[in-house]
Coordinates of C-alpha atoms (C1' of nucleotides) in Angstrom, one line a residue:
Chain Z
X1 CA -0.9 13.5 5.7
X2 CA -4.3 11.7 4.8
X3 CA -5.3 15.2 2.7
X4 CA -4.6 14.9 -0.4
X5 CA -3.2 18.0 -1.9
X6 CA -6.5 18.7 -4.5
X7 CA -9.0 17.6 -2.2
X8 CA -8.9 21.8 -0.4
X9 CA -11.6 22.9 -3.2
X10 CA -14.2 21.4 -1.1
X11 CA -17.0 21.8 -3.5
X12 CA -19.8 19.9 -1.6
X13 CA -19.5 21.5 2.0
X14 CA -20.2 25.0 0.4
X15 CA -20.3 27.7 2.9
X16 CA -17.1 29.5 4.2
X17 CA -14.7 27.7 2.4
X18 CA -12.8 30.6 1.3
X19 CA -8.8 30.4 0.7
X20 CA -7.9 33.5 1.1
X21 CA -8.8 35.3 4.3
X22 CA -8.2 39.1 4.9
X23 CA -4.6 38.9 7.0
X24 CA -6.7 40.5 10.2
X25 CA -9.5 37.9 9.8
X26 CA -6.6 35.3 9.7
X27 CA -5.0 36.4 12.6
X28 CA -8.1 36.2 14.7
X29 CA -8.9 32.9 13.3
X30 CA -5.5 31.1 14.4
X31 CA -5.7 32.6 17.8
X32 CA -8.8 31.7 18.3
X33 CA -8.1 28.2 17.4
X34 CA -4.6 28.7 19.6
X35 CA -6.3 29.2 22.8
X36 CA -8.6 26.1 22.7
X37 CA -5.9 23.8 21.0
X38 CA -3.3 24.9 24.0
X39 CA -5.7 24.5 26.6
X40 CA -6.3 21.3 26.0
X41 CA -2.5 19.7 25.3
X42 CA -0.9 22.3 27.0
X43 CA 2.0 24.5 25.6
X44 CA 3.5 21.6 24.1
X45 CA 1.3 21.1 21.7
X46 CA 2.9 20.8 18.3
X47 CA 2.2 23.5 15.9
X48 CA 1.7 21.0 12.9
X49 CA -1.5 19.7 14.8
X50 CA -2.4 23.2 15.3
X51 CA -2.1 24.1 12.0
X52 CA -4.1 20.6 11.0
X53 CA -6.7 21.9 13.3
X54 CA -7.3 25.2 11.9
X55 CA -7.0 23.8 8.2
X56 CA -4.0 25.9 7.1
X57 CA -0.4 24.4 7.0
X58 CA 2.2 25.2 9.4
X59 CA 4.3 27.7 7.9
X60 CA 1.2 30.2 7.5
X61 CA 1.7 29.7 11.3
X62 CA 5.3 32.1 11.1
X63 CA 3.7 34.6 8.9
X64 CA 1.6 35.8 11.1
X65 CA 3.6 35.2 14.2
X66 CA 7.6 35.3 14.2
X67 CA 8.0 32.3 16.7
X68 CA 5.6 29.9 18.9
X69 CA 6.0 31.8 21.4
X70 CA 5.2 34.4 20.4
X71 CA 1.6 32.9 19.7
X72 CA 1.7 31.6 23.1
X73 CA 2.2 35.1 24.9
X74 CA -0.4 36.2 22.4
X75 CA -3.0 33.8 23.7
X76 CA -2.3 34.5 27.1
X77 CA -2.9 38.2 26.6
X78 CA -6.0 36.9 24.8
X79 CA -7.0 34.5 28.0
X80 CA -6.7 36.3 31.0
X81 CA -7.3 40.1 29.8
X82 CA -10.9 41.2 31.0
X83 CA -11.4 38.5 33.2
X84 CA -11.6 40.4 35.9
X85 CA -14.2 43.4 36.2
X86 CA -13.2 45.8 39.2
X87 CA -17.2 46.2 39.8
X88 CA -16.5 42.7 41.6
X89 CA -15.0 44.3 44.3
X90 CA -17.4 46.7 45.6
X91 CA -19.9 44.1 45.1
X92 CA -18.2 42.2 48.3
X93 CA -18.2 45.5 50.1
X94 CA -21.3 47.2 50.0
X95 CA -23.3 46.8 53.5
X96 CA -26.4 48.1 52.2
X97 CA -26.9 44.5 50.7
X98 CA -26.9 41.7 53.3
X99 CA -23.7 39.6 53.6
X100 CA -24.3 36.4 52.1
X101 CA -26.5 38.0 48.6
X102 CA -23.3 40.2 48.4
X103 CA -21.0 36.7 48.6
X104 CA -23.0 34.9 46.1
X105 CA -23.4 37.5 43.4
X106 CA -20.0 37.6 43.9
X107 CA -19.0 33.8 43.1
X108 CA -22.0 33.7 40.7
X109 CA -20.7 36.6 38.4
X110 CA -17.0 35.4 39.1
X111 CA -18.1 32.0 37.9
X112 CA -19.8 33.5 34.8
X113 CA -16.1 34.5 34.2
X114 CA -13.9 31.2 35.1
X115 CA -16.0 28.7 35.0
X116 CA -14.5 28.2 31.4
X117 CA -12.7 25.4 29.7
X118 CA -9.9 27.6 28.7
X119 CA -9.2 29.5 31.6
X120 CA -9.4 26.9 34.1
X121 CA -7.0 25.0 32.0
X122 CA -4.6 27.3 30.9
X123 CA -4.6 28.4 34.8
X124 CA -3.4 25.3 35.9
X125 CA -1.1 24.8 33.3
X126 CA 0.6 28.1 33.3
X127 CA 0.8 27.5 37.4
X128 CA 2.8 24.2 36.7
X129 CA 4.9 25.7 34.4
X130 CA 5.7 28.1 36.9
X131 CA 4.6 31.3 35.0
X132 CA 4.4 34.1 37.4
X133 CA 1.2 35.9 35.9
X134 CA -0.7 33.5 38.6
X135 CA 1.1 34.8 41.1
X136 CA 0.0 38.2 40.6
X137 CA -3.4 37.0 40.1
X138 CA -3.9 35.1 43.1
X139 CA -2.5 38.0 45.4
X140 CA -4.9 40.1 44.0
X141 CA -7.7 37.5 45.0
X142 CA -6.4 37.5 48.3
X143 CA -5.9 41.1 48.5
X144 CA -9.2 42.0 46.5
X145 CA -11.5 39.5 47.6
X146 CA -10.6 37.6 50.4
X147 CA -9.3 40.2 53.0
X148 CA -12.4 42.3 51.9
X149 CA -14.5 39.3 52.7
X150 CA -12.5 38.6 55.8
X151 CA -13.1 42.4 56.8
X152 CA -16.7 42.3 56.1
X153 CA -17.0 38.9 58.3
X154 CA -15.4 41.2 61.1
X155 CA -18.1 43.6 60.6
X156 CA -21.3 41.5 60.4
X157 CA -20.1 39.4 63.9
X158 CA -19.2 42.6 65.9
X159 CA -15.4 42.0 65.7
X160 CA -12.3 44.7 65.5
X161 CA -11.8 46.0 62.2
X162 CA -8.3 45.3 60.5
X163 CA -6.9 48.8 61.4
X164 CA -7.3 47.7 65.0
X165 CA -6.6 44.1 64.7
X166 CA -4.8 43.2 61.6
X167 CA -6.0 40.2 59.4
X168 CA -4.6 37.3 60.3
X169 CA -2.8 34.6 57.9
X170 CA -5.4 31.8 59.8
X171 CA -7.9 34.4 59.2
X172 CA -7.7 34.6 56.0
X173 CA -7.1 30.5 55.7
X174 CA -10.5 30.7 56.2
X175 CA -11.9 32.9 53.3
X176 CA -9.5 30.9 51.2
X177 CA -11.6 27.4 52.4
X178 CA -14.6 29.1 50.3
X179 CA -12.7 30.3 48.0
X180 CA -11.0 26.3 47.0
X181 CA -14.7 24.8 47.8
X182 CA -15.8 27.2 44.5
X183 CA -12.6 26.6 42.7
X184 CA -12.0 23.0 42.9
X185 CA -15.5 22.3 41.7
X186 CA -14.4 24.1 38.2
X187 CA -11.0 21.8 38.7
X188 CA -13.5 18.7 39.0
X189 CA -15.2 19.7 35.9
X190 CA -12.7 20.7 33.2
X191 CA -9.4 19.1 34.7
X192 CA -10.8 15.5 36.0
X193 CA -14.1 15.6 33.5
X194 CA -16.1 14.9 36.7
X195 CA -19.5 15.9 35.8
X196 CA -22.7 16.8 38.3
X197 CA -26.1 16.9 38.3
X198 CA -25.7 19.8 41.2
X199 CA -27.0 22.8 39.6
X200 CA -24.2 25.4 40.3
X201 CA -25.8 28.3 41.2
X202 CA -27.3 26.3 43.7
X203 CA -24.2 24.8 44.3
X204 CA -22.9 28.6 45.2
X205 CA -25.9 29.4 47.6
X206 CA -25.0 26.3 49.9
X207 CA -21.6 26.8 50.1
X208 CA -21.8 30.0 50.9
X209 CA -24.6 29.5 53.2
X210 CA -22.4 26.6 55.0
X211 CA -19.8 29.0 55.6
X212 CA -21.5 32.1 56.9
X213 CA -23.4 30.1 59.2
X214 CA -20.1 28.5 60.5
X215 CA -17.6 30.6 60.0
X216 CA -18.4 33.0 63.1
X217 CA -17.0 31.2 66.1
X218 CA -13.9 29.9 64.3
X219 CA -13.0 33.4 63.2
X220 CA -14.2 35.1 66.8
X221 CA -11.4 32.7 68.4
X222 CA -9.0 33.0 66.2
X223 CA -9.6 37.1 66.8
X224 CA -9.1 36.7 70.3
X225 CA -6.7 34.9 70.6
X226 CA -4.4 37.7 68.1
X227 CA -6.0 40.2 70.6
X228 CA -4.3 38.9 73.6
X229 CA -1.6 39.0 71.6
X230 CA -1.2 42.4 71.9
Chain V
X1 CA 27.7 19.1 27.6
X2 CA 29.9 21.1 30.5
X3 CA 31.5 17.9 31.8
X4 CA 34.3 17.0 30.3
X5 CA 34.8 13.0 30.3
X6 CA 37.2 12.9 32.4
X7 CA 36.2 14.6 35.0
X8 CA 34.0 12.2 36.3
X9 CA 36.7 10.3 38.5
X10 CA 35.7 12.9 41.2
X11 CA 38.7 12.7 43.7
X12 CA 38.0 15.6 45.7
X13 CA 34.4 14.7 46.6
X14 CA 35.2 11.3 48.0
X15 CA 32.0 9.7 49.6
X16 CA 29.9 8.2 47.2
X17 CA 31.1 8.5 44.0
X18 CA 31.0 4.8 43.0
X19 CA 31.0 4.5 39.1
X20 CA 28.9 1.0 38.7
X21 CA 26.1 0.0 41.0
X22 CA 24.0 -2.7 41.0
X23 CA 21.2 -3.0 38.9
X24 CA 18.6 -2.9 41.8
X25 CA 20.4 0.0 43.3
X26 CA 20.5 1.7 40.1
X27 CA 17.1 1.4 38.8
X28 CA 16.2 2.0 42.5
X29 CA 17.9 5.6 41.7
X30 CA 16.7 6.0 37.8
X31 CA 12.9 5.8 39.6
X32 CA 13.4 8.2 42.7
X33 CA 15.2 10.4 40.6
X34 CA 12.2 10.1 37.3
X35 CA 9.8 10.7 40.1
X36 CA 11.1 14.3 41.3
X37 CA 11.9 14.8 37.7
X38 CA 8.2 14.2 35.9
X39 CA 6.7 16.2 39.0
X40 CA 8.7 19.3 37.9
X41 CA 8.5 19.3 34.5
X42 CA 5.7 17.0 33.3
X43 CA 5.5 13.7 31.4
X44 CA 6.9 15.8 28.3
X45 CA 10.0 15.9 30.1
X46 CA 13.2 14.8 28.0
X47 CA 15.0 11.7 29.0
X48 CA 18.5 13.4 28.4
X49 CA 17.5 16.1 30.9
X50 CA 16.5 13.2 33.2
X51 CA 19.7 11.6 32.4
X52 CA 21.8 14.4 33.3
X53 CA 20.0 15.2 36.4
X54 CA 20.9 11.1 37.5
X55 CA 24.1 11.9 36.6
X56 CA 24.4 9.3 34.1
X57 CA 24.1 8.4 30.3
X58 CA 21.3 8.7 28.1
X59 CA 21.4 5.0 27.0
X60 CA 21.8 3.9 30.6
X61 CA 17.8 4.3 30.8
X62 CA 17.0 2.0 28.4
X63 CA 19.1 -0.7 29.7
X64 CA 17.0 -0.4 32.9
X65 CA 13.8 0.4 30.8
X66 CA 12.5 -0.5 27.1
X67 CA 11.1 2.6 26.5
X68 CA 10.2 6.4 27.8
X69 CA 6.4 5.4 28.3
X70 CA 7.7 2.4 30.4
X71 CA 9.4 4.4 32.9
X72 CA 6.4 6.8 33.1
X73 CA 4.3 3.6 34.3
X74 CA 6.5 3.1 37.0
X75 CA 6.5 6.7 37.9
X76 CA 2.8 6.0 38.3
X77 CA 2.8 3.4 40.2
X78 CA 5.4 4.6 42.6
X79 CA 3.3 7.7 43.0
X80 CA 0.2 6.1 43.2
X81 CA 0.7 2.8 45.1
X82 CA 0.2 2.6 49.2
X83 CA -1.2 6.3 49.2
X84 CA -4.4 5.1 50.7
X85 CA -4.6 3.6 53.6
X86 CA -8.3 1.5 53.5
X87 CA -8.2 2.6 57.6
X88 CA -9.0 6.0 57.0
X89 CA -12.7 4.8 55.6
X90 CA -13.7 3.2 59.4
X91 CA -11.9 6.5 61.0
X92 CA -15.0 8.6 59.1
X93 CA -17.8 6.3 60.5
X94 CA -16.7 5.6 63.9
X95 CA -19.6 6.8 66.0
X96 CA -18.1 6.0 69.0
X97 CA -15.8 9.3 67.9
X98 CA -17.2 13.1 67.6
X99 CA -18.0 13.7 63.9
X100 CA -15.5 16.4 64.1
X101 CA -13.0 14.8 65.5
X102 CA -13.6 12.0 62.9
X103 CA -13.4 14.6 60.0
X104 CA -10.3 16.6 61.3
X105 CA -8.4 13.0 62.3
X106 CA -8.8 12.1 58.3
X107 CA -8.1 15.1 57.2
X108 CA -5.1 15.3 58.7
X109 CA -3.8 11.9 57.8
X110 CA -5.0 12.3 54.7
X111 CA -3.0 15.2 54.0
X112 CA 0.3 13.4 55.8
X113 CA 0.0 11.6 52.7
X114 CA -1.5 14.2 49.9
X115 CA 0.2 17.0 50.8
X116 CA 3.4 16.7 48.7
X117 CA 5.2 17.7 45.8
X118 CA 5.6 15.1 43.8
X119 CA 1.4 13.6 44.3
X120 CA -0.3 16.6 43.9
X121 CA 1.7 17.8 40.7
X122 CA 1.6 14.5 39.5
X123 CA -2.3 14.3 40.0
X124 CA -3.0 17.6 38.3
X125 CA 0.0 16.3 34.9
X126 CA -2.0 13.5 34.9
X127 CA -5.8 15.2 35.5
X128 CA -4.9 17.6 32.5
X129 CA -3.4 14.2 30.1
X130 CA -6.4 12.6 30.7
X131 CA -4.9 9.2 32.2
X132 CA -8.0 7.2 33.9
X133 CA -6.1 6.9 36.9
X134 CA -7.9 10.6 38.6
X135 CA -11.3 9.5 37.5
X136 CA -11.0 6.1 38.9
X137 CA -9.3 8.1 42.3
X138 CA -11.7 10.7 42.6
X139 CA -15.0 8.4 42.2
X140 CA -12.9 6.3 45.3
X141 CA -13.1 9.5 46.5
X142 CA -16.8 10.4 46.6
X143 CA -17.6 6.7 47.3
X144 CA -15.1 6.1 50.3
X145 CA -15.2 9.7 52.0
X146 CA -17.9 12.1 50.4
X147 CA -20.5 9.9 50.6
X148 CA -19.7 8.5 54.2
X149 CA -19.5 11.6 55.3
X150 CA -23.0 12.7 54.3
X151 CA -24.2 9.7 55.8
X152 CA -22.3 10.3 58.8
X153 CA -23.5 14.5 58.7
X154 CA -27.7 13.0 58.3
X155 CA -26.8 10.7 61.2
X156 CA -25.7 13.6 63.7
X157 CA -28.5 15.8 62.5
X158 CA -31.0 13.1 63.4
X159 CA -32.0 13.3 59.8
X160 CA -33.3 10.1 56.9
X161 CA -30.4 7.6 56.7
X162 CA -29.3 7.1 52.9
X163 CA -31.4 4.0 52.6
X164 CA -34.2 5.7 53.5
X165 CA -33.4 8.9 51.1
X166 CA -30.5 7.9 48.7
X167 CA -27.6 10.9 49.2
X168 CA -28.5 13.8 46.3
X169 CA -26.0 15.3 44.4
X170 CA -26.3 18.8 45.5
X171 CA -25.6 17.0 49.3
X172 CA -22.5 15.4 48.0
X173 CA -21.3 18.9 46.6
X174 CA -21.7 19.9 50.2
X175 CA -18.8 17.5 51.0
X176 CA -17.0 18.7 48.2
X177 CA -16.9 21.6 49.3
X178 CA -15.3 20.7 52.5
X179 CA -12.9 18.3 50.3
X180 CA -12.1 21.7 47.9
X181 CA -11.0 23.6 50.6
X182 CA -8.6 20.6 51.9
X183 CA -7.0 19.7 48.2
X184 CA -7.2 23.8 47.2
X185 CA -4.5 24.7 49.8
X186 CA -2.4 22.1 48.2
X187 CA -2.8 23.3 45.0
X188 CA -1.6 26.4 46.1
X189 CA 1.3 25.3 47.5
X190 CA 2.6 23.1 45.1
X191 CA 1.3 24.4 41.7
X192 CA 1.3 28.1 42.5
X193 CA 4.2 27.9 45.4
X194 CA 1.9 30.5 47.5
X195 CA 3.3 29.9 51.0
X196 CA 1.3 31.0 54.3
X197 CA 2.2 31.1 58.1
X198 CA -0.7 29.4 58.5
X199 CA -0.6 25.8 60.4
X200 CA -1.9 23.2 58.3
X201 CA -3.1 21.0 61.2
X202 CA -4.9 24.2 62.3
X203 CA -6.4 25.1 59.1
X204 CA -7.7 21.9 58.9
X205 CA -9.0 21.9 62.3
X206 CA -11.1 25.7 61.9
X207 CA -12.4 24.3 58.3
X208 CA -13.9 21.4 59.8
X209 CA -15.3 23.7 62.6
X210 CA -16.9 26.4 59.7
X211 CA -18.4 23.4 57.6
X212 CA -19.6 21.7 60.6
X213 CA -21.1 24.5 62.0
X214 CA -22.9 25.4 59.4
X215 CA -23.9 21.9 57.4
X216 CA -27.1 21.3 59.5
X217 CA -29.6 23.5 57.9
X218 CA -28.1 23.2 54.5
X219 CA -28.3 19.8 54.6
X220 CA -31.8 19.4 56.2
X221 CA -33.2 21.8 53.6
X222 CA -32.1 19.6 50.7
X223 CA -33.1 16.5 52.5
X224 CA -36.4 17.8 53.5
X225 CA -36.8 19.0 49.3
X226 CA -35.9 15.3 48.5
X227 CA -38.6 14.2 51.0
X228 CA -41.2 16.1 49.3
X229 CA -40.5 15.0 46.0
X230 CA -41.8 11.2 46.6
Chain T
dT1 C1' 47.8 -12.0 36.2
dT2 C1' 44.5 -13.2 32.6
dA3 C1' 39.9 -14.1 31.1
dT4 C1' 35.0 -13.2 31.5
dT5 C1' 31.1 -10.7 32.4
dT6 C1' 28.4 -6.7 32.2
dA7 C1' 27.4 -1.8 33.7
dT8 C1' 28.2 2.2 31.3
dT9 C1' 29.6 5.2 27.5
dT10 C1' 30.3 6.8 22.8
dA11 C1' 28.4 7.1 18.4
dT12 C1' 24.6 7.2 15.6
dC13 C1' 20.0 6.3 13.5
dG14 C1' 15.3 7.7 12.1
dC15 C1' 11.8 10.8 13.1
dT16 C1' 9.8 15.0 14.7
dT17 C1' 10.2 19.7 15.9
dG18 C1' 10.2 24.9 15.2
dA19 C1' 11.5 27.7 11.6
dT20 C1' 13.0 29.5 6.7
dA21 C1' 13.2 29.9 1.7
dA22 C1' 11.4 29.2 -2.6
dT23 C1' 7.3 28.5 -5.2
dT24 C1' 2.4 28.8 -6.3
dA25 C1' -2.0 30.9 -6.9
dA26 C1' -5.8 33.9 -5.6
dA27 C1' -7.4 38.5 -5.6
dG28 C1' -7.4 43.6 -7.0
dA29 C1' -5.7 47.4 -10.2
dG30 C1' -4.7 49.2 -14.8
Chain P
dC1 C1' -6.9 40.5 -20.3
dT2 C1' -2.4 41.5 -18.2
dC3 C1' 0.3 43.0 -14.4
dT4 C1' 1.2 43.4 -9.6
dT5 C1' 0.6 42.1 -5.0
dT6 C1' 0.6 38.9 -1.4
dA7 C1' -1.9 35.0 1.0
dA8 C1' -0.8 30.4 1.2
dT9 C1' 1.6 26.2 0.0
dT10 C1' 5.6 23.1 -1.0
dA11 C1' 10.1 21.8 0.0
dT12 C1' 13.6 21.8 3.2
dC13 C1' 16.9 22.9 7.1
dA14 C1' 19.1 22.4 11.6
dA15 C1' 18.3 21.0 16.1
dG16 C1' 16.4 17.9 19.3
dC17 C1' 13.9 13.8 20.3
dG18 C1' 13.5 8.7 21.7
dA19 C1' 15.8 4.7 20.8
dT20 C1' 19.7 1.2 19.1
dA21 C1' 24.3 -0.7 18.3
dA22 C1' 29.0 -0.9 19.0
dA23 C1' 32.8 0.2 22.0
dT24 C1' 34.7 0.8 26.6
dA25 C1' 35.9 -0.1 31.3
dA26 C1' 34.9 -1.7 35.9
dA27 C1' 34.1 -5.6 38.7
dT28 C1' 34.4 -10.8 39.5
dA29 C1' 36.3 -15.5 38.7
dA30 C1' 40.0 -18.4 37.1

DNA sequence: TTATTTATTTATCGCTTGATAATTAAAGAG
DNA sequence: CTCTTTAATTATCAAGCGATAAATAAATAA
């Protein structure tokens, strides 16, 4: 709208301003542009803006993708592939390292990963609009991170292991609690703009310091009390 | 679309079916109905889908509202109005009360309030627009809980009061933590529809009991670093 | 009943949207 | 330079959007 047509042959700004792109170079260069501009209005944003955004009009859009959503499913692959390294997991579990340096390397390298713009956005977004890729991923952090961490609490206070006691739902209510204290402060941030002085390493230590030295009792009860059960 | 026009002189269904209402009963329906309808599917939500879903006309909302964006203010206020009650700010400094009795008492009226549908999708549509309304709720937030609660946390552990040592940030994440673990369950209800057999009442209970239990040394350690630094 | 009022519907406008077709122009090959 | 290829633009379509105006029909008053 407010370009005029002649004005693309930017002469002064010099640099990059190259017309023509190599198709591949092109490609990566609208979805990179795709996964900030949908993270921030959502998948409802309008492909003309996007198209404004990258400086390209929108029917360049449909030659290198056959529909919207098409660049949509694109950016998700592009989002939430190798966001997750498997080394995580035996990080939680190996007792050679004390409990709570094995927790916080854990949340510190897992925030490394998440505590992003785009994937804390896109997460929520794709979780209202009901996608069920969050599903998956939030079973596996239960299954790979917070019954492993529930299993390792059983361990460090002396209590049954899960193949004599199963995990319980409360149990595991509880791992979860750490688990939305780390999360939520990424919601604060990139969802609400609520900014901190709070160093968040730091941040990490004390939460999970606060919940080690707590936790014990709570989940020796609830053990019990599933033991009597039986 | 799939009605046909006259079908809509329901016979068989009988009860209700009154074809004109009054105008306060009918905008009285156009908002409950708008409410439920924004939660699901977002402020981009189309007013023909809305229509449908009331089970009247298109141009009917606009006889009750000027516009789309007019009806979305009402949403907001009937979302946002009466959802705190100013009580709940003596319930957390009450020293007559345990601390953790305080704590799970709020908590749990809180969430009578917080933990539904509608709010908390509503909260996060709006968190993710940008509307001023979550900033403006979140600072009450940290000024009418967080930060009463710290005070209340360095009274029990017989440590400065905040006039004495004004309340750090890295404290106040402390009690954001707590506040995370609350608001994540509900995220994870309502945004991610992950159930649990867990009680909320009792969840709430054993997360006050972790944080509690462990809070004093954190706490004293960051106080006692503040100390140093004047 | 007839007349009046007004809640509700039908029909439609102007604009925006995702998408397509036709056109232009930049690069490489000969 | 000329020819060919194709990246990119211009022009446009059909559907869907919020919104308006005119027509209809249900309630009330006379």
């Amino acid at each position: 709208m407010l370009d005029s047509p002649k004005s693309q042959t930017k002469s002064a700004t010099g640099s990059s301003q190259k017309k023509r792109l190599d198709p591949d170079e092109r490609e990566a260069h609208i979805v990179a542009e795709a996964v900030r501009f949908f993270a921030e209005h959502g998948f409802e944003g309008k492909t003309r803006d996007l198209a404004k955004r990258i400086g390209i009009t929108q029917p360049l859009l449909y030659r290198y993708f056959p529909s919207k959503e098409s660049l949509i499913e694109r950016v998700y692959n592009e989002v939430y592939v190798q966001r997750w390294n498997p080394a995580w997991e035996g990080l939680i579990t190996d007792r050679r390292v004390p409990l709570s340096d094995r927790l916080c390397s854990f949340y510190k390298e897992y925030s490394r990963a998440v505590y992003d713009y785009v994937w804390v956005r896109m997460f929520i977004y794709s979780g209202l609009k009901g996608v069920d890729i969050n599903d998956r991923y939030l079973r596996g952090i239960k299954e790979k991170v917070l019954r492993p961490v529930c299993a390792e609490l059983r361990h460090t206070h002396g209590l049954p292991t899960p193949q004599e006691i199963p995990i319980d739902e409360q149990e595991l209510e509880l791992a979860w609690g750490l688990h939305g204290s780390f999360f939520y402060r990424a919601i604060r941030f990139y969802i609400y703009n609520l900014t901190t002085t709070a160093d968040n390493e730091t941040a990490i230590e004390n939460e999970v310091r606060v919940f080690l030295a707590g936790v014990g009792p709570v989940q020796r009860k609830l053990v019990e009390a599933l033991t009597k059960h039986d």
